[in-house]
Short mmCIF file of C-alpha atoms and ligand atoms in Angstrom, two decimals:
data_model
loop_
_atom_site.label_atom_id
_atom_site.label_comp_id
_atom_site.label_asym_id
_atom_site.label_seq_id
_atom_site.Cartn_x
_atom_site.Cartn_y
_atom_site.Cartn_z
CA TRP A 1 68.29 87.35 87.89
CA ASP A 2 67.60 90.12 90.40
CA MET A 3 70.95 91.57 89.64
CA PHE A 4 70.28 91.68 85.91
CA VAL A 5 66.85 93.21 86.39
CA LEU A 6 68.23 95.80 88.80
CA ALA A 7 71.06 96.60 86.44
CA PHE A 8 68.56 97.03 83.61
CA ILE A 9 66.30 99.34 85.61
CA GLU A 10 69.28 101.29 86.85
CA ARG A 11 70.52 101.73 83.31
CA ALA A 12 67.12 102.86 82.05
CA PHE A 13 66.87 105.67 84.61
CA GLN A 14 70.52 106.56 84.74
CA GLN A 15 71.77 109.73 83.17
CA SER A 16 73.66 108.85 80.03
CA TYR A 17 76.46 110.83 78.49
CA ARG A 18 78.38 111.26 75.30
CA LYS A 19 81.60 112.93 74.33
CA ASP A 20 80.17 116.43 73.80
CA ASP A 21 78.79 116.56 77.35
CA PHE A 22 82.28 117.16 78.76
CA VAL A 23 84.70 120.05 78.84
CA ILE A 24 88.19 118.64 79.20
CA GLY A 25 90.59 120.25 81.66
CA LYS A 26 93.96 119.42 83.15
CA LYS A 27 95.65 116.07 82.48
CA LEU A 28 95.92 114.04 85.72
CA GLY A 29 97.78 111.00 84.51
CA GLU A 30 98.87 108.97 81.56
CA GLY A 31 99.45 105.24 81.61
CA ALA A 32 100.13 102.66 78.94
CA PHE A 33 96.41 102.01 78.53
CA GLY A 34 94.80 105.41 78.79
CA VAL A 35 94.90 109.08 79.64
CA VAL A 36 93.12 110.67 82.62
CA TYR A 37 91.76 114.23 82.73
CA LYS A 38 89.90 116.46 85.11
CA VAL A 39 86.68 117.43 83.32
CA SER A 40 83.42 119.22 83.94
CA SER A 41 79.95 118.73 82.61
CA ALA A 42 77.18 121.25 82.30
CA LYS A 43 74.67 118.56 81.46
CA LYS A 44 71.46 118.68 83.48
CA GLY A 45 71.33 116.04 86.17
CA SER A 46 75.05 115.38 86.20
CA PRO A 47 76.78 115.29 89.61
CA LYS A 48 77.81 118.63 91.07
CA GLY A 49 81.48 119.48 91.01
CA ASP A 50 84.42 118.28 88.99
CA LEU A 51 84.64 114.92 87.29
CA VAL A 52 87.43 112.68 86.12
CA LEU A 53 87.60 111.18 82.63
CA LYS A 54 89.72 108.24 81.59
CA LYS A 55 90.02 107.58 77.89
CA ALA A 56 91.00 103.95 77.73
CA THR A 57 91.94 101.58 74.97
CA GLU A 58 91.08 97.88 74.70
CA TYR A 59 90.87 97.21 78.45
CA GLY A 60 88.36 99.98 79.03
CA ALA A 61 85.44 97.56 78.66
CA VAL A 62 86.64 95.46 81.59
CA GLU A 63 87.30 98.56 83.68
CA ILE A 64 83.74 99.80 83.07
CA TRP A 65 82.38 96.40 84.03
CA MET A 66 84.42 96.35 87.26
CA ASN A 67 83.36 99.87 88.21
CA GLU A 68 79.68 99.13 87.69
CA ARG A 69 79.99 96.01 89.79
CA VAL A 70 81.75 97.93 92.56
CA ARG A 71 79.11 100.65 92.48
CA ARG A 72 76.43 98.06 93.19
CA ALA A 73 78.30 95.81 95.60
CA CYS A 74 80.81 97.91 97.57
CA ALA A 75 80.45 101.54 96.51
CA ASN A 76 82.47 102.98 99.39
CA SER A 77 85.61 101.04 98.53
CA CYS A 78 86.38 102.92 95.33
CA ALA A 79 86.02 106.35 93.73
CA ASP A 80 82.39 107.13 92.79
CA PHE A 81 81.84 105.88 89.26
CA VAL A 82 79.42 107.93 87.20
CA TYR A 83 79.25 106.42 83.72
CA GLY A 84 81.16 104.54 81.06
CA PHE A 85 80.64 104.28 77.31
CA LEU A 86 82.31 103.42 74.05
CA GLU A 87 83.12 106.45 71.93
CA ARG A 88 83.41 105.30 68.35
CA SER A 89 85.71 107.28 66.17
CA SER A 90 87.07 107.03 62.66
CA LYS A 91 90.62 107.70 63.87
CA THR A 92 91.07 104.91 66.41
CA LYS A 93 90.15 101.42 65.36
CA GLY A 94 87.27 100.16 67.47
CA GLY A 95 87.00 103.50 69.28
CA GLU A 96 87.85 104.54 72.84
CA TYR A 97 86.20 103.76 76.12
CA TRP A 98 85.32 106.80 78.20
CA LEU A 99 85.02 106.33 81.96
CA ILE A 100 83.69 109.06 84.24
CA TRP A 101 84.06 109.36 88.03
CA ARG A 102 83.48 112.09 90.52
CA PHE A 103 86.66 114.02 91.25
CA GLU A 104 87.44 112.78 94.77
CA GLY A 105 90.28 115.15 95.60
CA GLU A 106 93.72 116.37 94.56
CA ASP A 107 95.90 113.94 96.46
CA THR A 108 96.75 110.30 96.21
CA LEU A 109 98.44 108.48 99.07
CA SER A 110 101.61 108.73 96.99
CA ASP A 111 101.43 112.54 97.03
CA PHE A 112 101.09 112.52 100.82
CA MET A 113 103.90 110.00 101.26
CA LEU A 114 106.35 111.92 99.10
CA SER A 115 106.06 114.97 101.33
CA LYS A 116 108.51 115.44 104.22
CA GLU A 117 105.49 116.11 106.42
CA PHE A 118 104.13 112.57 106.11
CA PRO A 119 102.29 111.23 108.09
CA TYR A 120 101.36 114.54 109.75
CA ASN A 121 100.04 115.93 106.46
CA VAL A 122 97.28 113.30 106.60
CA GLU A 123 96.44 113.70 110.29
CA ALA A 124 94.13 116.69 110.09
CA LYS A 125 92.29 115.10 107.17
CA ILE A 126 91.43 111.81 108.84
CA LEU A 127 91.74 112.28 112.60
CA GLY A 128 91.02 115.96 113.10
CA GLU A 129 93.26 118.42 114.93
CA GLY A 130 94.04 118.49 118.62
CA GLN A 131 95.11 114.93 119.18
CA GLY A 132 96.74 116.09 122.37
CA LEU A 133 99.88 114.16 121.58
CA GLU A 134 103.32 115.56 120.87
CA LYS A 135 104.96 114.77 117.57
CA GLY A 136 106.63 111.43 117.84
CA LEU A 137 106.25 107.70 117.40
CA GLU A 138 102.91 107.26 119.15
CA ARG A 139 101.27 109.94 117.11
CA GLU A 140 102.76 108.76 113.81
CA ASN A 141 101.69 105.23 114.63
CA ARG A 142 98.13 106.36 115.21
CA ILE A 143 97.96 108.11 111.84
CA ILE A 144 99.52 105.20 109.93
CA GLN A 145 97.19 102.80 111.73
CA THR A 146 94.17 104.81 110.55
CA ILE A 147 95.35 104.92 106.94
CA ILE A 148 96.07 101.19 106.85
CA ARG A 149 92.69 100.46 108.44
CA GLN A 150 90.88 102.52 105.80
CA LEU A 151 92.83 100.79 103.06
CA LEU A 152 92.07 97.32 104.43
CA PHE A 153 88.42 98.26 104.84
CA ALA A 154 88.17 99.28 101.18
CA LEU A 155 90.04 96.17 100.11
CA ASP A 156 87.84 93.89 102.20
CA GLY A 157 84.86 95.33 100.30
CA LEU A 158 86.45 94.46 96.96
CA HIS A 159 87.55 91.00 98.06
CA SER A 160 84.16 90.16 99.53
CA THR A 161 82.71 91.07 96.15
CA GLY A 162 85.09 88.65 94.48
CA ILE A 163 87.37 91.28 92.96
CA VAL A 164 91.15 91.22 93.20
CA HIS A 165 92.68 94.59 92.36
CA ARG A 166 96.22 93.46 91.44
CA ASP A 167 97.64 96.99 91.23
CA ILE A 168 97.45 98.24 94.81
CA LYS A 169 100.00 101.02 95.26
CA PRO A 170 100.00 104.55 96.72
CA GLN A 171 99.34 106.09 93.27
CA ASN A 172 96.09 104.11 93.08
CA ILE A 173 94.77 105.24 96.47
CA ILE A 174 92.97 108.58 96.39
CA PHE A 175 91.97 110.71 99.35
CA SER A 176 88.27 111.48 99.07
CA GLU A 177 87.69 114.97 100.50
CA GLY A 178 83.96 114.25 100.62
CA SER A 179 84.05 111.16 102.79
CA ARG A 180 87.40 111.98 104.44
CA THR A 181 88.69 108.50 103.71
CA PHE A 182 91.12 106.85 101.35
CA LYS A 183 89.51 105.04 98.44
CA ILE A 184 90.89 102.68 95.83
CA ILE A 185 91.06 103.70 92.17
CA ASP A 186 92.19 102.21 88.86
CA LEU A 187 90.43 98.89 88.35
CA GLY A 188 92.20 98.54 85.00
CA ALA A 189 94.12 95.45 86.09
CA ALA A 190 91.45 94.00 88.38
CA ALA A 191 90.08 90.49 88.03
CA ASP A 192 86.63 89.29 89.00
CA LEU A 193 86.98 85.63 89.76
CA ARG A 194 83.37 84.89 90.54
CA VAL A 195 82.22 85.68 87.03
CA GLY A 196 85.44 84.95 85.23
CA ILE A 197 85.91 88.46 83.91
CA ASN A 198 89.49 89.32 83.06
CA TYR A 199 90.39 85.86 84.17
CA ILE A 200 93.61 85.41 82.25
CA PRO A 201 96.38 86.94 84.32
CA LYS A 202 97.65 90.11 82.70
CA GLU A 203 100.97 90.06 84.46
CA PHE A 204 102.39 92.59 82.02
CA LEU A 205 100.02 95.14 83.51
CA LEU A 206 101.40 94.75 86.98
CA ASP A 207 103.73 97.19 88.72
CA PRO A 208 106.83 95.19 89.68
CA ARG A 209 107.57 97.44 92.66
CA TYR A 210 104.46 96.27 94.53
CA THR A 211 103.74 92.77 93.20
CA ALA A 212 103.78 89.69 95.38
CA PRO A 213 106.37 87.07 94.46
CA GLU A 214 103.82 84.70 92.94
CA GLN A 215 102.96 87.26 90.20
CA TYR A 216 100.03 85.25 88.99
CA ILE A 217 96.92 85.33 91.10
CA MET A 218 95.82 81.85 90.11
CA SER A 219 98.12 78.90 89.74
CA THR A 220 99.12 78.23 86.17
CA GLN A 221 97.42 74.85 86.39
CA THR A 222 94.04 76.51 86.72
CA PRO A 223 92.09 76.05 83.47
CA SER A 224 92.11 79.34 81.61
CA ALA A 225 89.09 81.52 80.93
CA PRO A 226 86.13 79.28 81.67
CA SER A 227 82.81 80.49 80.30
CA ALA A 228 80.82 82.62 82.71
CA PRO A 229 78.34 80.04 84.11
CA VAL A 230 81.11 77.51 84.74
CA ALA A 231 83.22 80.13 86.43
CA THR A 232 80.36 81.18 88.69
CA ALA A 233 79.95 77.66 89.92
CA LEU A 234 83.63 76.94 90.17
CA SER A 235 85.24 80.07 91.37
CA PRO A 236 84.38 80.04 95.10
CA VAL A 237 86.34 76.80 95.18
CA LEU A 238 89.16 78.27 93.16
CA TRP A 239 89.13 81.28 95.45
CA GLN A 240 89.59 79.04 98.47
CA MET A 241 92.31 77.04 96.75
CA ASN A 242 94.37 79.89 95.43
CA LEU A 243 93.50 82.72 97.81
CA PRO A 244 94.02 85.33 95.09
CA ASP A 245 93.08 88.16 97.46
CA ARG A 246 96.39 87.61 99.25
CA PHE A 247 98.10 89.10 96.24
CA ASP A 248 96.69 92.53 97.21
CA ILE A 249 97.56 91.97 100.86
CA TYR A 250 101.23 91.67 99.98
CA SER A 251 101.03 95.07 98.26
CA VAL A 252 99.37 96.57 101.35
CA GLY A 253 102.22 95.16 103.44
CA LEU A 254 104.74 96.95 101.22
CA ILE A 255 102.83 100.23 101.52
CA PHE A 256 102.75 99.75 105.30
CA LEU A 257 106.55 99.30 105.26
CA GLN A 258 106.97 102.44 103.16
CA MET A 259 104.92 104.44 105.64
CA VAL A 260 107.00 103.23 108.53
CA PHE A 261 110.43 103.49 106.87
CA PRO A 262 110.93 106.80 105.00
CA SER A 263 113.91 105.39 103.08
CA LEU A 264 111.58 102.94 101.28
CA ARG A 265 109.36 105.73 99.93
CA THR A 266 111.52 106.50 96.90
CA ASP A 267 111.50 104.21 93.87
CA ASN A 268 115.13 103.33 94.40
CA GLY A 269 114.64 102.68 98.09
CA LEU A 270 111.76 100.32 97.39
CA ILE A 271 113.58 98.52 94.59
CA GLN A 272 116.60 98.04 96.83
CA PHE A 273 114.37 96.76 99.63
CA ASN A 274 112.72 94.28 97.26
CA ARG A 275 116.15 92.96 96.30
CA GLN A 276 117.15 92.55 99.93
CA LEU A 277 113.90 90.81 100.80
CA LYS A 278 114.28 88.42 97.89
CA ARG A 279 117.76 87.54 99.13
CA CYS A 280 116.17 86.78 102.52
CA ASN A 281 113.69 84.44 100.80
CA TYR A 282 110.92 86.95 101.47
CA ASP A 283 111.24 86.51 105.22
CA LEU A 284 110.82 89.85 107.01
CA ASP A 285 112.31 88.56 110.27
CA THR A 286 115.45 87.52 108.41
CA TRP A 287 115.56 90.91 106.68
CA ARG A 288 115.26 92.63 110.03
CA SER A 289 118.06 90.61 111.54
CA THR A 290 120.37 91.48 108.62
CA VAL A 291 119.68 95.24 108.53
CA GLU A 292 118.98 96.10 112.16
CA PRO A 293 122.54 95.73 113.54
CA ARG A 294 123.85 98.40 111.14
CA ALA A 295 120.62 100.43 110.89
CA GLY A 296 120.71 104.23 110.74
CA PRO A 297 118.29 106.40 112.72
CA ASP A 298 115.66 106.17 109.96
CA LEU A 299 115.37 102.39 110.04
CA ARG A 300 115.71 102.23 113.80
CA LYS A 301 112.79 104.63 114.23
CA GLY A 302 110.65 102.43 112.01
CA PHE A 303 111.39 99.30 113.99
CA GLU A 304 110.68 101.20 117.19
CA LEU A 305 107.26 102.22 115.85
CA LEU A 306 106.39 98.65 114.92
CA ASP A 307 107.62 97.46 118.33
CA LEU A 308 105.16 99.67 120.24
CA ASP A 309 102.53 97.82 122.30
CA GLY A 310 104.55 94.64 122.51
CA GLY A 311 105.45 94.53 118.82
CA ILE A 312 101.90 94.32 117.61
CA GLY A 313 102.65 96.35 114.46
CA TRP A 314 105.58 94.13 113.56
CA GLU A 315 103.33 91.11 114.07
CA LEU A 316 100.75 92.49 111.63
CA ILE A 317 103.25 93.57 108.98
CA THR A 318 104.95 90.17 108.99
CA SER A 319 101.56 88.50 108.55
CA MET A 320 101.07 90.46 105.30
CA VAL A 321 104.49 90.25 103.70
CA ARG A 322 105.07 86.54 103.34
CA PHE A 323 106.27 84.44 100.44
CA LYS A 324 103.40 81.97 100.52
CA ALA A 325 100.04 83.51 99.71
CA ARG A 326 98.19 81.11 101.99
CA GLN A 327 100.29 82.17 104.97
CA ARG A 328 99.33 85.82 104.50
CA THR A 329 96.44 87.26 106.46
CA SER A 330 93.22 88.30 104.68
CA ALA A 331 91.91 91.87 104.69
CA LYS A 332 89.07 90.86 107.01
CA ALA A 333 91.34 89.05 109.46
CA ALA A 334 93.82 91.94 109.41
CA LEU A 335 91.05 94.38 110.38
CA ALA A 336 90.42 92.30 113.50
CA HIS A 337 94.13 92.33 114.39
CA PRO A 338 94.91 93.82 117.84
CA TYR A 339 97.17 96.41 116.13
CA PHE A 340 93.97 98.33 115.37
CA ASN A 341 92.69 98.55 118.90
CA SER A 342 95.91 99.05 120.79
CA GLU A 343 94.53 102.55 121.51
CA GLY A 344 91.76 101.09 123.63
CA LEU A 345 88.29 102.61 123.74
CA LEU A 346 89.54 106.14 123.22
CA GLY A 347 91.05 105.21 119.89
CA LEU A 348 87.96 103.36 118.77
CA SER A 349 85.59 106.21 119.43
CA PHE A 350 87.78 108.73 117.60
CA MET A 351 88.68 106.69 114.58
CA GLN A 352 85.48 105.07 113.41
P1 ADP B 1 96.20 105.14 85.20
O1 ADP B 1 95.73 103.98 84.40
O2 ADP B 1 96.76 106.25 84.38
O3 ADP B 1 97.09 104.75 86.34
P2 ADP B 1 94.28 105.99 87.25
O4 ADP B 1 92.88 105.49 87.27
O5 ADP B 1 95.21 105.46 88.28
O6 ADP B 1 94.85 105.76 85.77
O7 ADP B 1 94.24 107.57 87.34
C1 ADP B 1 95.42 108.35 87.15
C2 ADP B 1 95.48 109.46 88.16
O8 ADP B 1 94.35 110.31 88.05
C3 ADP B 1 95.46 108.99 89.60
O9 ADP B 1 96.73 108.64 90.08
C4 ADP B 1 94.88 110.18 90.33
O10 ADP B 1 95.88 111.15 90.57
C5 ADP B 1 93.90 110.74 89.32
N1 ADP B 1 92.54 110.25 89.56
C6 ADP B 1 91.99 109.12 89.07
N2 ADP B 1 90.71 108.96 89.49
C7 ADP B 1 90.44 110.02 90.27
C8 ADP B 1 89.26 110.47 90.99
N3 ADP B 1 88.12 109.77 91.01
N4 ADP B 1 89.36 111.63 91.68
C9 ADP B 1 90.50 112.36 91.67
N5 ADP B 1 91.62 112.01 91.01
C10 ADP B 1 91.60 110.86 90.31
MG1 MG B 2 96.87 104.19 88.28
#
């Protein structure tokens, strides 16, 4: 009940908005289920600075629900959500959902990764200048390590709240200039298992380049869409049984691989890798043993990076990219992996 009372009070004092409160600017993105714009609002009491507006169709209601839940339970994991409402119109049947966030920054992880400068183009943003290291493996490893840690940290927040994102990919990870960290965006495909919201797998929403082989987060034998009270009682058990969070971990593993191997950063490179991995029955060690003997400098450099500190990076990456969900590590366990403190005390004090 506390949560409902709090939500009610919050709502009563919260600034509310309607369509005319926003001046629409540049288009930032367009997906199958909505369009995203940079906007501003002159309304009194609205957050300072630019905002982001997503006009969403039928799934907007779920996305608003997810964002409000995140704001209360794990605000730092995702972009700052400001407000969501249904804008009724005569043109579109049922109207459009409008979702408003703070504008976190210009760049997604995808933008950084598509630049030739990656990962150095992220270094000054998250580690500060003057690392005292020369360009090379050690320094790249330290930057990648920090990005992956921030991503796992955000994901652990979501998972601990009971939310599986299901569309983790570089395009859905934004760099927040304010907090100097990467945050997760786009909860349009997310599922909240504890309350049964968006419970039916919407596999058609998923991006095939980053999806885990199981595709569905819950086994198909799981009863579909239980009513909310039943789901609340049941879902911790279901969570344990099906480990749906491991779906997102697989995607993180793929992003990790893309950071380490530049040839996997293009769409074609990633698609080709996925084919190879499938042929190896999703076993990274097998994949390595097939490609390493005839690897070019690009692949060899990646393996060398993962082999630093006794192969601790390779150990972590293989614990994320596994066929069986239950054999994959969790976000929380991954954060405790020695890969993240191979820098010793120095690393820890610099990279909170
Ligand atoms: P879509 O459903 O179109 O994928 P997203 O929520 O992923 O919608 O947003 C599309 C794009 O808009 C993102 O890739 C990002 O570039 C930008 N964007 C979304 N939210 C924010 C935000 N809070 N701050 C800055 N840019 C954002
Ligand atoms: Mg997106």
